[in-house]
Each structure stands twice: as structure tokens, then as C-alpha cells.
mmCIF file of C-alpha atoms and ligand atoms in Angstrom:
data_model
loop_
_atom_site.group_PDB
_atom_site.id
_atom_site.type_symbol
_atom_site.label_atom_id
_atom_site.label_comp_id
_atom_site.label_asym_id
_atom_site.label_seq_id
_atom_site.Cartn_x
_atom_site.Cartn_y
_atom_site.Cartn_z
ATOM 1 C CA UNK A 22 8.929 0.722 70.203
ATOM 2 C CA UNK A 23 10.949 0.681 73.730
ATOM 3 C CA UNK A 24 13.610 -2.464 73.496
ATOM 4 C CA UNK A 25 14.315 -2.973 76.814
ATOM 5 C CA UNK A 26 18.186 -3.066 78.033
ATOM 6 C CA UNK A 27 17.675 -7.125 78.320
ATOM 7 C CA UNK A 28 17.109 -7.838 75.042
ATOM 8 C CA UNK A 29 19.264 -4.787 73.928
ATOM 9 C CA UNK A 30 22.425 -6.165 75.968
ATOM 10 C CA UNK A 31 21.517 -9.753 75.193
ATOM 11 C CA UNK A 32 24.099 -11.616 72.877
ATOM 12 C CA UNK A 33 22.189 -12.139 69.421
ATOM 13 C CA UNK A 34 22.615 -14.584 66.764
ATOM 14 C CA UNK A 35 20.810 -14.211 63.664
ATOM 15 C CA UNK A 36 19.715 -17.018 61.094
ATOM 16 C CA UNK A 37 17.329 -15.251 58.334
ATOM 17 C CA UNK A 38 18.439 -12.159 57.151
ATOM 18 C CA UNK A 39 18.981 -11.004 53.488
ATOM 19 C CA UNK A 40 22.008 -8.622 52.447
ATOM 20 C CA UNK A 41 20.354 -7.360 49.885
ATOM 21 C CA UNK A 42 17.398 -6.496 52.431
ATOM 22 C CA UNK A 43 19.912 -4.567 55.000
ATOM 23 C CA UNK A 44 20.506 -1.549 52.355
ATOM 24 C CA UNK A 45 19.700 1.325 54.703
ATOM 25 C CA UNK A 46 18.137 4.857 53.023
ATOM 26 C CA UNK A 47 21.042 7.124 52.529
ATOM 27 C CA UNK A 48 23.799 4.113 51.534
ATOM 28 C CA UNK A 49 20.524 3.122 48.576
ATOM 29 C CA UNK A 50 20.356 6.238 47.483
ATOM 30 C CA UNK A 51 24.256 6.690 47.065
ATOM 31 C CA UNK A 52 25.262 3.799 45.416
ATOM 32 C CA UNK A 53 21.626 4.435 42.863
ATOM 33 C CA UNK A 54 23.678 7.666 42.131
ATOM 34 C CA UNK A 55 27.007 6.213 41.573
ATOM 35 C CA UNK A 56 25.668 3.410 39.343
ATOM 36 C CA UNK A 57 23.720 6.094 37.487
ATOM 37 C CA UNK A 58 20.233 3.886 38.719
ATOM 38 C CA UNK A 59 16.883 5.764 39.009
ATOM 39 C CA UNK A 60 15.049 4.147 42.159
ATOM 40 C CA UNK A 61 11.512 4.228 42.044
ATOM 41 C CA UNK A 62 11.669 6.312 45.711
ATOM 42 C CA UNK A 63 12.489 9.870 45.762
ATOM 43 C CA UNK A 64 13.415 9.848 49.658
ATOM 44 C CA UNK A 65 14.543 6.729 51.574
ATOM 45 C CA UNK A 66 10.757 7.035 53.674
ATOM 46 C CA UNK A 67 8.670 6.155 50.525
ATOM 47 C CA UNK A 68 10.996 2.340 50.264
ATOM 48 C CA UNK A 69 8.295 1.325 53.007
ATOM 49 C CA UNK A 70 5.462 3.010 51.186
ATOM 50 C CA UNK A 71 6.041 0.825 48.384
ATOM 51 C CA UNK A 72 6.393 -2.136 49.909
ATOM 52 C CA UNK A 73 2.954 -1.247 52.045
ATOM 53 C CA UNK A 74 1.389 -0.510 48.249
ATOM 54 C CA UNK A 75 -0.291 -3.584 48.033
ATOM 55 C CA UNK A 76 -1.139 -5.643 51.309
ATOM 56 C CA UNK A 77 -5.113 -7.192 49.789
ATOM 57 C CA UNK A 78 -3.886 -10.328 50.992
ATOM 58 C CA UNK A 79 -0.918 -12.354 52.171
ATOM 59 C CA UNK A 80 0.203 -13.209 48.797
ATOM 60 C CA UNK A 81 -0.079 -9.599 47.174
ATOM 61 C CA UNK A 82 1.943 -8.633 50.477
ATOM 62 C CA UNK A 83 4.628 -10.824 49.447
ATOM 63 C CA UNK A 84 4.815 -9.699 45.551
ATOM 64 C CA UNK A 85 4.663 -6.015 46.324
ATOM 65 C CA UNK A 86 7.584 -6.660 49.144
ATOM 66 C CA UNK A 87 9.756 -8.520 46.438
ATOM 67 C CA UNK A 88 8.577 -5.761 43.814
ATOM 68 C CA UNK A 89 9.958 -3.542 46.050
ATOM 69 C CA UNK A 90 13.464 -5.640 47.194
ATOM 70 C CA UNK A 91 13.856 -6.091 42.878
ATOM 71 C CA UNK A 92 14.059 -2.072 42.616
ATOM 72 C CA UNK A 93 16.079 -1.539 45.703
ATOM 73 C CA UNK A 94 18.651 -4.697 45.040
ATOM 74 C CA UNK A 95 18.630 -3.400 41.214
ATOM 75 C CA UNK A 96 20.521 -0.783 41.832
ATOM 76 C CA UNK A 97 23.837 -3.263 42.750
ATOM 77 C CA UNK A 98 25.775 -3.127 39.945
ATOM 78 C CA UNK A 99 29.334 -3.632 41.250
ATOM 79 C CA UNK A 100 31.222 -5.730 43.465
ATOM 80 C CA UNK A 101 32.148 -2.809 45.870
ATOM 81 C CA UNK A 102 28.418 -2.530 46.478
ATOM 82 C CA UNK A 103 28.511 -5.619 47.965
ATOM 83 C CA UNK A 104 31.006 -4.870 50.023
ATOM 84 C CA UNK A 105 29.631 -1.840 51.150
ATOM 85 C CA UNK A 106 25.955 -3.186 52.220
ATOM 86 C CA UNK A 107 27.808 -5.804 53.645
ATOM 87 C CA UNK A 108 30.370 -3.673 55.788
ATOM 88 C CA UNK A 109 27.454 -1.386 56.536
ATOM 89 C CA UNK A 110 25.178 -4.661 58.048
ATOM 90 C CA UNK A 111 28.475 -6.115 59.936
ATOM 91 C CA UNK A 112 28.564 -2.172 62.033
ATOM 92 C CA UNK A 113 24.906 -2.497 62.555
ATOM 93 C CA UNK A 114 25.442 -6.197 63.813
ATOM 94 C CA UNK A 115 28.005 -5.023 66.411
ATOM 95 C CA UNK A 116 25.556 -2.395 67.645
ATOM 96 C CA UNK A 117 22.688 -5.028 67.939
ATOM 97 C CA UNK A 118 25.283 -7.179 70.049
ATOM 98 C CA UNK A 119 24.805 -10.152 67.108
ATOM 99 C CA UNK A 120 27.636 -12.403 68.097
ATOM 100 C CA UNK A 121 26.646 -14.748 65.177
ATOM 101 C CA UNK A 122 24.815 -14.534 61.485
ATOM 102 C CA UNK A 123 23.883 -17.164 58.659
ATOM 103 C CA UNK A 124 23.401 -14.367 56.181
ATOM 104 C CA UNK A 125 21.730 -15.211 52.765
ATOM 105 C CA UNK A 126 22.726 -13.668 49.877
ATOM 106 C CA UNK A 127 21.237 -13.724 45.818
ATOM 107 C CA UNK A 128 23.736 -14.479 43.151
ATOM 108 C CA UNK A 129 21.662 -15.018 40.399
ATOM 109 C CA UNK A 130 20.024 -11.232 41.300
ATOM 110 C CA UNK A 131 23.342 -9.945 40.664
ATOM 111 C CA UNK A 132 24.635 -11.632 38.168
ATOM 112 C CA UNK A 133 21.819 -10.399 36.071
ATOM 113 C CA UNK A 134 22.669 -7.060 37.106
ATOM 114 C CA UNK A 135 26.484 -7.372 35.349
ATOM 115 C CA UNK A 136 27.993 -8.117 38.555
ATOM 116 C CA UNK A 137 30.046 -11.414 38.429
ATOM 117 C CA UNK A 138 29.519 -14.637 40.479
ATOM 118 C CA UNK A 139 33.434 -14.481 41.436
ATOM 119 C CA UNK A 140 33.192 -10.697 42.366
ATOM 120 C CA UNK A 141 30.038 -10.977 44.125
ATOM 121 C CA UNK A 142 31.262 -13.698 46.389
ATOM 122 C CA UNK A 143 34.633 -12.477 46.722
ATOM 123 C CA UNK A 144 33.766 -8.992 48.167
ATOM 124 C CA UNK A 145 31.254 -10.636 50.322
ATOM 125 C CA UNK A 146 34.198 -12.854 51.841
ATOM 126 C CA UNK A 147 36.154 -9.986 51.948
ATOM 127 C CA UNK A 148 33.616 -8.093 54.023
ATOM 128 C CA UNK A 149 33.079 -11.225 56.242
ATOM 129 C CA UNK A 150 36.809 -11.091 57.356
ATOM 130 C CA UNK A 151 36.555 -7.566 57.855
ATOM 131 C CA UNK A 152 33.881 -7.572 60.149
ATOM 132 C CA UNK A 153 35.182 -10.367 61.727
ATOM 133 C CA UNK A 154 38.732 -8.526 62.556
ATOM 134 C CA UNK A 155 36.922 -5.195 63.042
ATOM 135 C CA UNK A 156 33.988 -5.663 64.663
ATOM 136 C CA UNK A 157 34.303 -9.468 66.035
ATOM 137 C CA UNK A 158 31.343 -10.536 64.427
ATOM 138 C CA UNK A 159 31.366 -13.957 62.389
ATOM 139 C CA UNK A 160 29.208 -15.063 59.689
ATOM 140 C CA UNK A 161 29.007 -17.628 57.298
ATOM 141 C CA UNK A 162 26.906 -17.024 53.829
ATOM 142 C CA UNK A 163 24.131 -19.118 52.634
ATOM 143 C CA UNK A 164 23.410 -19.179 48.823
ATOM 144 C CA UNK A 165 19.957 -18.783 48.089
ATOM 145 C CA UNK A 166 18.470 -19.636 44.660
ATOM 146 C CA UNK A 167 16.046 -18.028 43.572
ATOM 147 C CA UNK A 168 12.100 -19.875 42.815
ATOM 148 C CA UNK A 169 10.667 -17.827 40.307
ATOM 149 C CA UNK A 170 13.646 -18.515 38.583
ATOM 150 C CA UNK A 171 14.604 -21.607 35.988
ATOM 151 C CA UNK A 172 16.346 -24.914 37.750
ATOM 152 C CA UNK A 173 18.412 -24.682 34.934
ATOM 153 C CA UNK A 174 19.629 -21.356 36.686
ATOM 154 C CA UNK A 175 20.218 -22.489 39.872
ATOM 155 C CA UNK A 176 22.499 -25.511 38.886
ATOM 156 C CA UNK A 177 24.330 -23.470 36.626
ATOM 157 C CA UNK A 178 25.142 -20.824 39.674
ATOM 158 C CA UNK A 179 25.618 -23.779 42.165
ATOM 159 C CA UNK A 180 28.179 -24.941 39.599
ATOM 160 C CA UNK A 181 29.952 -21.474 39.624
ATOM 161 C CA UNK A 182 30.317 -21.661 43.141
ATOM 162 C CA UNK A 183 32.380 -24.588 43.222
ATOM 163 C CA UNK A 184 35.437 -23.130 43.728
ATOM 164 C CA UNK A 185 33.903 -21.154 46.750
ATOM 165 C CA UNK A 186 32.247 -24.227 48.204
ATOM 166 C CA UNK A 187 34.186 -23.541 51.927
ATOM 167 C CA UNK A 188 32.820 -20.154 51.976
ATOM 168 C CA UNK A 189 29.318 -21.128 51.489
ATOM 169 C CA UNK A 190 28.147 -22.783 54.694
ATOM 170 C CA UNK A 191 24.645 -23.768 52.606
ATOM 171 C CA UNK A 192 21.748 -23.542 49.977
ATOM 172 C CA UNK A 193 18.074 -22.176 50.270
ATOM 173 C CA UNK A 194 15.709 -21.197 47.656
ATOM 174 C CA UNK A 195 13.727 -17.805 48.309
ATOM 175 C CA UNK A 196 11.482 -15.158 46.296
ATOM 176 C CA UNK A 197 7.854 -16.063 45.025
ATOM 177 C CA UNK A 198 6.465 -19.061 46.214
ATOM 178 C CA UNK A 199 3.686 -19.193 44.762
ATOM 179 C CA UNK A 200 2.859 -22.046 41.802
ATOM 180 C CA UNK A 201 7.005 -22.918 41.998
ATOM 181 C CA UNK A 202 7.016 -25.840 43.785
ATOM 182 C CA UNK A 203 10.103 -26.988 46.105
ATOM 183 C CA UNK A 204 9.592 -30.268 43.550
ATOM 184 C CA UNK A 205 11.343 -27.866 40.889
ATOM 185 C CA UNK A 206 14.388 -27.681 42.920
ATOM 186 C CA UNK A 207 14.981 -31.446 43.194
ATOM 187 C CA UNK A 208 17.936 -32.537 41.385
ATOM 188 C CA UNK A 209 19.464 -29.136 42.479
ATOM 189 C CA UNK A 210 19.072 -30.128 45.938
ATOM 190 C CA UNK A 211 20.453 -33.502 45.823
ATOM 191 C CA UNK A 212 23.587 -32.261 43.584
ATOM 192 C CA UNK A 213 23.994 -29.337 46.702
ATOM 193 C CA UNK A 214 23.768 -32.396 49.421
ATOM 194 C CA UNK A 215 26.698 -34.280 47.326
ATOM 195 C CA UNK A 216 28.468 -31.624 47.378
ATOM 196 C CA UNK A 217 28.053 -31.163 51.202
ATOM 197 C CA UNK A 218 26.102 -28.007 51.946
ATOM 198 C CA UNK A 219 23.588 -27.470 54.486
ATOM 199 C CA UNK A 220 20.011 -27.325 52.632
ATOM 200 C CA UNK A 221 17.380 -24.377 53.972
ATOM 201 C CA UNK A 222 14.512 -23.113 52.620
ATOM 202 C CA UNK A 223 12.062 -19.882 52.723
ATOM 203 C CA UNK A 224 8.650 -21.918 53.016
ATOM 204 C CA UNK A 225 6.474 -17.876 53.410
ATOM 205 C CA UNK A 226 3.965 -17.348 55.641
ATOM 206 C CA UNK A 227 0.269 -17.844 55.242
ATOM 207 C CA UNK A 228 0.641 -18.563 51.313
ATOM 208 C CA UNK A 229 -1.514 -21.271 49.138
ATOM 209 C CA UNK A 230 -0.684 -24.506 49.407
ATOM 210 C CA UNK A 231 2.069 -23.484 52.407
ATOM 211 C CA UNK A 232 1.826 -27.332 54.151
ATOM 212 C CA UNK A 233 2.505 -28.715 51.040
ATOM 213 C CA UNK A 234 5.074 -26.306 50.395
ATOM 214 C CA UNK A 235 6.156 -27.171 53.652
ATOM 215 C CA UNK A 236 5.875 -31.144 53.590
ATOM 216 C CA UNK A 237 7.819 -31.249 50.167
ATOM 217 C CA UNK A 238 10.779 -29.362 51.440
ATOM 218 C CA UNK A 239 11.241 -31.486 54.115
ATOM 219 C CA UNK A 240 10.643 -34.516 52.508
ATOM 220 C CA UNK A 241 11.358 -34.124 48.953
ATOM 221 C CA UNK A 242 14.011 -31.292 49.286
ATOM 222 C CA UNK A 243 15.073 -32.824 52.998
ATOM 223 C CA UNK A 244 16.098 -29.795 54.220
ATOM 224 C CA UNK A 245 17.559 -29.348 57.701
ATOM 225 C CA UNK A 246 16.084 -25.719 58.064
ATOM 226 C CA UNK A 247 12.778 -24.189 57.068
ATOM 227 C CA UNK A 248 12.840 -20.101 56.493
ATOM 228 C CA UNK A 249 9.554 -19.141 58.109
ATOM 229 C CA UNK A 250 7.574 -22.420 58.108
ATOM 230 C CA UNK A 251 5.266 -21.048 60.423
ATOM 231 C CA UNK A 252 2.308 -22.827 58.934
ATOM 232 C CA UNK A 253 3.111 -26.011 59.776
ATOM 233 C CA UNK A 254 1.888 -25.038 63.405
ATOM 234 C CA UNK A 255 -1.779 -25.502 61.832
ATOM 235 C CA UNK A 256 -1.055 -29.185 61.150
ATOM 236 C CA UNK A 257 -0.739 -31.369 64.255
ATOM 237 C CA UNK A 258 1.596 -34.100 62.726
ATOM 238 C CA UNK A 259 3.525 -31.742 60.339
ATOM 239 C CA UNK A 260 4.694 -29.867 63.605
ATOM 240 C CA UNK A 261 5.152 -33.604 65.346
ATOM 241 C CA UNK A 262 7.577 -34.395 62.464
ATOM 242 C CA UNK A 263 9.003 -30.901 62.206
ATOM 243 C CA UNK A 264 9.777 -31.566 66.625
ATOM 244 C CA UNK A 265 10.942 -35.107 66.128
ATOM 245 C CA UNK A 266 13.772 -34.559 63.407
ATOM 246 C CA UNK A 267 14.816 -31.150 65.211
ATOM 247 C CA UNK A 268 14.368 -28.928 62.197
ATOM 248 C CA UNK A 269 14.945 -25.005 62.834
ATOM 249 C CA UNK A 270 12.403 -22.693 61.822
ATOM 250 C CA UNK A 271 13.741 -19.425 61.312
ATOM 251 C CA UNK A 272 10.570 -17.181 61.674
ATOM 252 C CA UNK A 273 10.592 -13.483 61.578
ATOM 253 C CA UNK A 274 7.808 -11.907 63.829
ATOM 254 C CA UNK A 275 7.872 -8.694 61.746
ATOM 255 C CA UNK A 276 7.359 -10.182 58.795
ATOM 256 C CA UNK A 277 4.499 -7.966 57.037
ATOM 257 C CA UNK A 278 3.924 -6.049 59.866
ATOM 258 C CA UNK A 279 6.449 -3.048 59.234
ATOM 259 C CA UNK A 280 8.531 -3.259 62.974
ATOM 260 C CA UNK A 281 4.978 -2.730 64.624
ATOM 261 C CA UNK A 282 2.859 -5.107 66.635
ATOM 262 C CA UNK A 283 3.176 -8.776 64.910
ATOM 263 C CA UNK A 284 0.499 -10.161 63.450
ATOM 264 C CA UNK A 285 -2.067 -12.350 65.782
ATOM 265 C CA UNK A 286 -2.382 -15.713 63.113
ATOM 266 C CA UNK A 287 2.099 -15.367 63.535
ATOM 267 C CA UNK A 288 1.835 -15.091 67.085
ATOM 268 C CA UNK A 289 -0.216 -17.888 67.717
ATOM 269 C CA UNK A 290 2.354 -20.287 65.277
ATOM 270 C CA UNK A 291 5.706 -18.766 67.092
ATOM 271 C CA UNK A 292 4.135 -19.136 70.560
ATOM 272 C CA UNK A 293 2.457 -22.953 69.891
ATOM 273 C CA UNK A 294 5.725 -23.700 68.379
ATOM 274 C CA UNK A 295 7.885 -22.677 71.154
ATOM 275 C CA UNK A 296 5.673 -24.145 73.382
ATOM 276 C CA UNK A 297 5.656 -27.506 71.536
ATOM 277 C CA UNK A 298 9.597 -27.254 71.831
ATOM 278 C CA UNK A 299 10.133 -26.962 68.412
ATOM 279 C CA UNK A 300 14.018 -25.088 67.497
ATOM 280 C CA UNK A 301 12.530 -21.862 66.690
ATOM 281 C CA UNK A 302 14.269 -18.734 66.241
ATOM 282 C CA UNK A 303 13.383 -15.367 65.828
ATOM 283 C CA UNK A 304 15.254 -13.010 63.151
ATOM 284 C CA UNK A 305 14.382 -10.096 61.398
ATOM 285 C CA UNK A 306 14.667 -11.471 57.580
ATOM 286 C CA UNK A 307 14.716 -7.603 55.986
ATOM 287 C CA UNK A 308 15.491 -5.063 57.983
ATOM 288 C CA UNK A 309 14.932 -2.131 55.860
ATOM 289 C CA UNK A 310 13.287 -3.349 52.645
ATOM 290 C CA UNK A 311 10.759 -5.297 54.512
ATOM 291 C CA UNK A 312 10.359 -2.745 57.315
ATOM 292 C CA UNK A 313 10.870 -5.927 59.546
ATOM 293 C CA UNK A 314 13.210 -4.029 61.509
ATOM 294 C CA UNK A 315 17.050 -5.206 63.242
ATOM 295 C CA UNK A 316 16.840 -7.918 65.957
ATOM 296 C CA UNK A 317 16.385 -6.082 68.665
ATOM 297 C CA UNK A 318 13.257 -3.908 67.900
ATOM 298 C CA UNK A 319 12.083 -7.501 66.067
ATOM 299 C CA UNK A 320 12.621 -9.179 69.647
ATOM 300 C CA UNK A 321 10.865 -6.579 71.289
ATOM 301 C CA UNK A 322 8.001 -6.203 69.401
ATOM 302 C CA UNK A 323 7.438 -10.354 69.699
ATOM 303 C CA UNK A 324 7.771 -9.554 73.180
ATOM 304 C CA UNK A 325 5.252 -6.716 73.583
ATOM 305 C CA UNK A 326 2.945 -9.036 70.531
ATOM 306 C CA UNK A 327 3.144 -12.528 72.201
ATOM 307 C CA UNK A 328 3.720 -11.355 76.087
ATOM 308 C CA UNK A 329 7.314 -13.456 76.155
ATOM 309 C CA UNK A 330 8.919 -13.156 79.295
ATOM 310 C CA UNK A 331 12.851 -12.349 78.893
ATOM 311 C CA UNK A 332 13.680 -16.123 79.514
ATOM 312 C CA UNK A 333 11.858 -17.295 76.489
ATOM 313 C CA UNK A 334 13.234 -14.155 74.279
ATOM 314 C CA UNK A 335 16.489 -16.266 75.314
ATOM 315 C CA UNK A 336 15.459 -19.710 74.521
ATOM 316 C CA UNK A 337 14.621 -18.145 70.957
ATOM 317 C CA UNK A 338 18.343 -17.212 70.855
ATOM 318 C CA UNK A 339 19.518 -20.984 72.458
ATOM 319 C CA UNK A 340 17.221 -22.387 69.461
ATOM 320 C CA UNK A 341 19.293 -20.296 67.029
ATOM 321 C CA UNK A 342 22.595 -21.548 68.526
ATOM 322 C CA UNK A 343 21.499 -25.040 68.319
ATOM 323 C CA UNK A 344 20.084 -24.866 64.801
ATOM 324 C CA UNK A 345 22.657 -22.854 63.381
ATOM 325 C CA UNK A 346 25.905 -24.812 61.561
ATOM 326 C CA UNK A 347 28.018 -22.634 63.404
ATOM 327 C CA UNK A 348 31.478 -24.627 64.891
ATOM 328 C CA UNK A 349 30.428 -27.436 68.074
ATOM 329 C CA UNK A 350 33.466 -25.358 69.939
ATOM 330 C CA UNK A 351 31.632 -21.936 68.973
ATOM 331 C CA UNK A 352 28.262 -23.602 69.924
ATOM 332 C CA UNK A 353 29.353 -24.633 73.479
ATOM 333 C CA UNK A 354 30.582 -20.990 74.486
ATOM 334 C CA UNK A 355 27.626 -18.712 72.674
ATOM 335 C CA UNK A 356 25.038 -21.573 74.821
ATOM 336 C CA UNK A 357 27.476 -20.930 78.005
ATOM 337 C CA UNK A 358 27.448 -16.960 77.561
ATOM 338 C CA UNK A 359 23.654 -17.441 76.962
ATOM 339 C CA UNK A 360 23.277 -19.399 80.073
ATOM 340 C CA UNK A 361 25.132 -16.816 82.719
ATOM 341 C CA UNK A 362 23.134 -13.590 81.129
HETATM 342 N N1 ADE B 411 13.596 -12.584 49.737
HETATM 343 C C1 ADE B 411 13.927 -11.848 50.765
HETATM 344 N N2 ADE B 411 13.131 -12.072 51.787
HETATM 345 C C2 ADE B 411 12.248 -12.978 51.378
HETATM 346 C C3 ADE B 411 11.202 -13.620 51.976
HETATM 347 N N3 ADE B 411 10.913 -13.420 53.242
HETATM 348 N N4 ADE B 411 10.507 -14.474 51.254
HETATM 349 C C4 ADE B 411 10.851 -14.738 50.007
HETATM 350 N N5 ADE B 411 11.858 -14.178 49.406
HETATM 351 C C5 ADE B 411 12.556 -13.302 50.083
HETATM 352 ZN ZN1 ZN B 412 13.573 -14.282 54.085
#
């Protein structure tokens, strides 16, 4: 894939990306060791092959990818891990010229794997300043709960992160879809809006029942940001609404597709969307454990996929600014920088 010097030199923000999908081979393999964790992988290549195992349809696509993020995210067993994928995303941001990131992170993953809420949170704060002072990029985390998992769960971690409530910009639910129902999540999500977060959502591509999926997040759930979405593009007045209350979509064109070409059926939603003027973004969800790719080779394959011009690669990154809960003050300059390039 050639990424051409525009998009390379472009300034980036990103809105759907997972830590815990960032951990590149070597640094996986390294902290496996330390934590005395046998991956299922002997070399960082087969992590792909893995994920690829089982691609019969859409929905096996997604289980064997989260099969495959469980054994790579299982081997984080310590706080310093976190800090280390973290620190290791933040240099890779810099290089990718990502000015901004809303990066999600799974607490209930790692609290199952002995690592505390406090600690897990803390050393990703800790890396956030870091990166910030080191590499000037800023961030703000986003909580995500976790569907396959118990609502009982989730309130209990949105109650631990009380005391962290300034350093959690807002709450999304991600992992299997499939037969858990955003309705689940209800008194979770109004006890988050009290409490003042920003409310997101992964609504997967191409999955059963994805408009209603899609109709009860935004109605039921109300939240302000959908995590792919892309569906919604199939129903006229679903996309209407999704347009007329400004709602981000944070797609990811890679999604499936391994950094290649993106799929046609995504294509068509990201382009009609665009088109429609929907706030559509493109990010590149999990760079390594999805084989999505970092934002640039992402953009670029879009671009090569869906034939956008470099002027619509930007209005994918104005989109981001404008959905993003980044500061008005930090808004205004990212839109002005985006306007001269
Ligand atoms: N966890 C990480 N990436 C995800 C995705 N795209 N969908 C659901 N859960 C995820
Ligand atoms: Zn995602």
C-alpha cells in the first residue's frame, strides 16, 4: 500500500481505536514472557492468521477477531503493561502526525486479568501526560463496557471510576454484539449521563439485527456517537435522523479487510454517508489485532477503495474534529490547521 505524502503529512485525529488493539508483535510477545503467558502465536505474523481463521460470514469474522484480541489482551497482567502499550501507541501517533485521539480502553478485561481498576487507569493517565509532554500528542480515554458481559458488571466498574470521572472524557459498550441488546445497557447509560460523560457506542458492521442495534442506541441508549454504524446507510430515515441530530460515526474502512482493499458493501455506506453529509470519520479501530492497520495506510486504502480525492480524505478528518469532545479552543485551531493544509 503507497500512502501518499498528503495524507502522510496531513494532521490526523483519531476517534475509534482500542489500546488493547495497538499491541504491536515484538512488545506482545515480551510482556507474554514477562507475565509468564503462553500466547496462542508462536511468531507475531500468525496474530493475523488467527484472526483470518474464521471469516464464513460477518459475524464469525467478528468472534474469531475478538477470540483473537481475548488471547492477545490476556496476556496484560500488570499496570506497567498498560503503560507500555500505551507509551508504545502515543510514539506511533507522533509518527502518523495524529494531533488528537479518543482512545477506548477495557477495564473490566483487565480487571479480570488481576490488574486493578485504580492501576489500570492510573498508568493509562500517566502515559497520557507523557505523551502529551513528549510527543505533543493529547488524548482523552473513553471507558468502554463490555456487551457480552453482565450490566451488573458494567455499573459496578462505572462506579469504580468515580473518582477518575475527569479523566474519562466518556462511555461506550464494545465486544459481541450479537443477541446483547443496547436495551441491556439502559440504566447504565442513564446513571453515565448523570454523571456527565459523553455516551458512544460500537454498533459492528453488517451484523443481525444491526438497524435495530442501531435505532436503540440512539434512541434508547441516546448516544451522541455511534462506533461503526455503517448500516444505518441502508435505511433512508435512520441516516435522515442520524444527519439531523449530527451524530458521529466513527467507521473504520479496514475493518475485516486486513489493511488491504476495503470491502465494496463498506464503501458504498462511508461514501453515501459522506455524501449525505453525515459527521463521518475514518479511524483504524485495531491496528494490529485487527490487521486494520494505523491511520494513514487506513486513509489510503479508503482512498485507493472508494476513489476519495485528498479534499474529502480531509473532510473525514474536519468530521472527526467536529464530532470529537475535544476543547471548543482546541477545535477552532485543529479546523484552522486543517483548513490552510
Ligand atoms: N473490540 C475492539 N474492537 C472492536 C470492535 N470493532 N467491535 C467490537 N468490539 C471490539
Ligand atoms: Zn472498535
Amino acid at each position: 500500500m503507497t500512502i501518499s505524502d498528503y495524507v502522510l503529512g496531513m494532521p490526523k485525529i483519531e476517534l475509534h481505536i482500542h489500546i488493547e488493539g495497538t499491541i504491536e508483535g515484538q512488545l506482545l510477545f515480551d510482556i507474554a514472557d514477562r507475565n509468564g503467558i503462553k500466547l496462542p502465536y508462536e511468531t507475531p505474523d500468525d496474530i493475523l492468521a488467527l484472526q483470518n481463521s474464521n471469516k464464513t460470514s460477518d459475524t464469525e469474522s467478528l468472534r474469531s477477531f475478538l477470540e483473537c484480541l481475548d488471547a492477545s489482551r490476556g496476556a496484560l497482567r500488570r499496570d506497567t503493561d498498560y503503560y507500555e502499550i500505551a507509551m508504545s501507541f502515543y510514539s506511533r501517533a507522533k509518527q502518523e502526525n495524529i494531533q488528537y485521539a479518543e482512545i477506548m480502553f477495557d477495564p473490566q478485561q483487565a480487571v479480570r486479568q488481576g490488574v486493578p481498576f485504580e492501576g489500570c487507569i492510573e498508568a493509562l493517565c500517566q502515559a497520557r501526560d507523557d505523551a502529551l509532554e513528549r510527543f505533543h500528542v493529547r488524548s482523552q480515554w473513553i471507558m468502554n463496557l463490555q456487551r457480552d458481559f453482565s450490566l451488573e458488571s458494567a455499573v459496578e466498574t462505572l462506579s469504580n471510576a468515580e473518582k477518575y470521572r475527569e479523566d474519562i472524557v466518556a462511555v461506550g459498550l464494545d465486544n459481541f454484539e450479537v443477541s446483547n441488546f443496547p436495551r441491556k445497557f439502559l440504566p447504565l447509560f442513564d446513571l453515565a449521563r448523570a454523571q456527565g460523560y459523553h455516551l458512544t457506542s460500537h454498533c459492528d458492521v453488517h451484523q443481525p439485527n444491526s438497524l435495530n442495534h442501531i435505532r436503540d442506541c440512539l434512541n434508547l441508549l441516546r448516544v451522541e456517537r455511534l462506533d461503526h454504524g455503517l448500516d444505518a446507510y441502508f435505511d433512508e430515515s435512520l441516516s435522515q435522523d442520524i444527519l439531523e441530530r449530527g451524530i458521529g460515526v466513527a467507521a473504520c474502512p479496514t475493518f475485516y479487510s486486513a489493511g488491504e482493499s476495503c470491502p465494496d458493501k463498506t464503501m458504498e455506506c462511508i461514501r453515501g454517508m459522506l455524501d449525505m453529509g453525515v459527521l463521518i470519520s475514518l479511524n483504524s479501530d485495531d491496528p494490529v489485532q485487527l490487521g486494520s492497520g494505523w491511520l494513514s495506510s487506513a486513509l489510503a486504502s479508503a482512498q485507493a477503495s472508494g476513489g476519495f480525492s485528498d479534499n474529502e480524505i480531509k473532510k473525514f478528518m474536519q468530521n472527526a474534529v467536529q464530532s470529537s469532545w475535544m476543547e471548543r479552543s482546541q477545535k477552532t485551531s485543529l479546523l484552522s490547521d486543517l483548513n490552510d493544509y
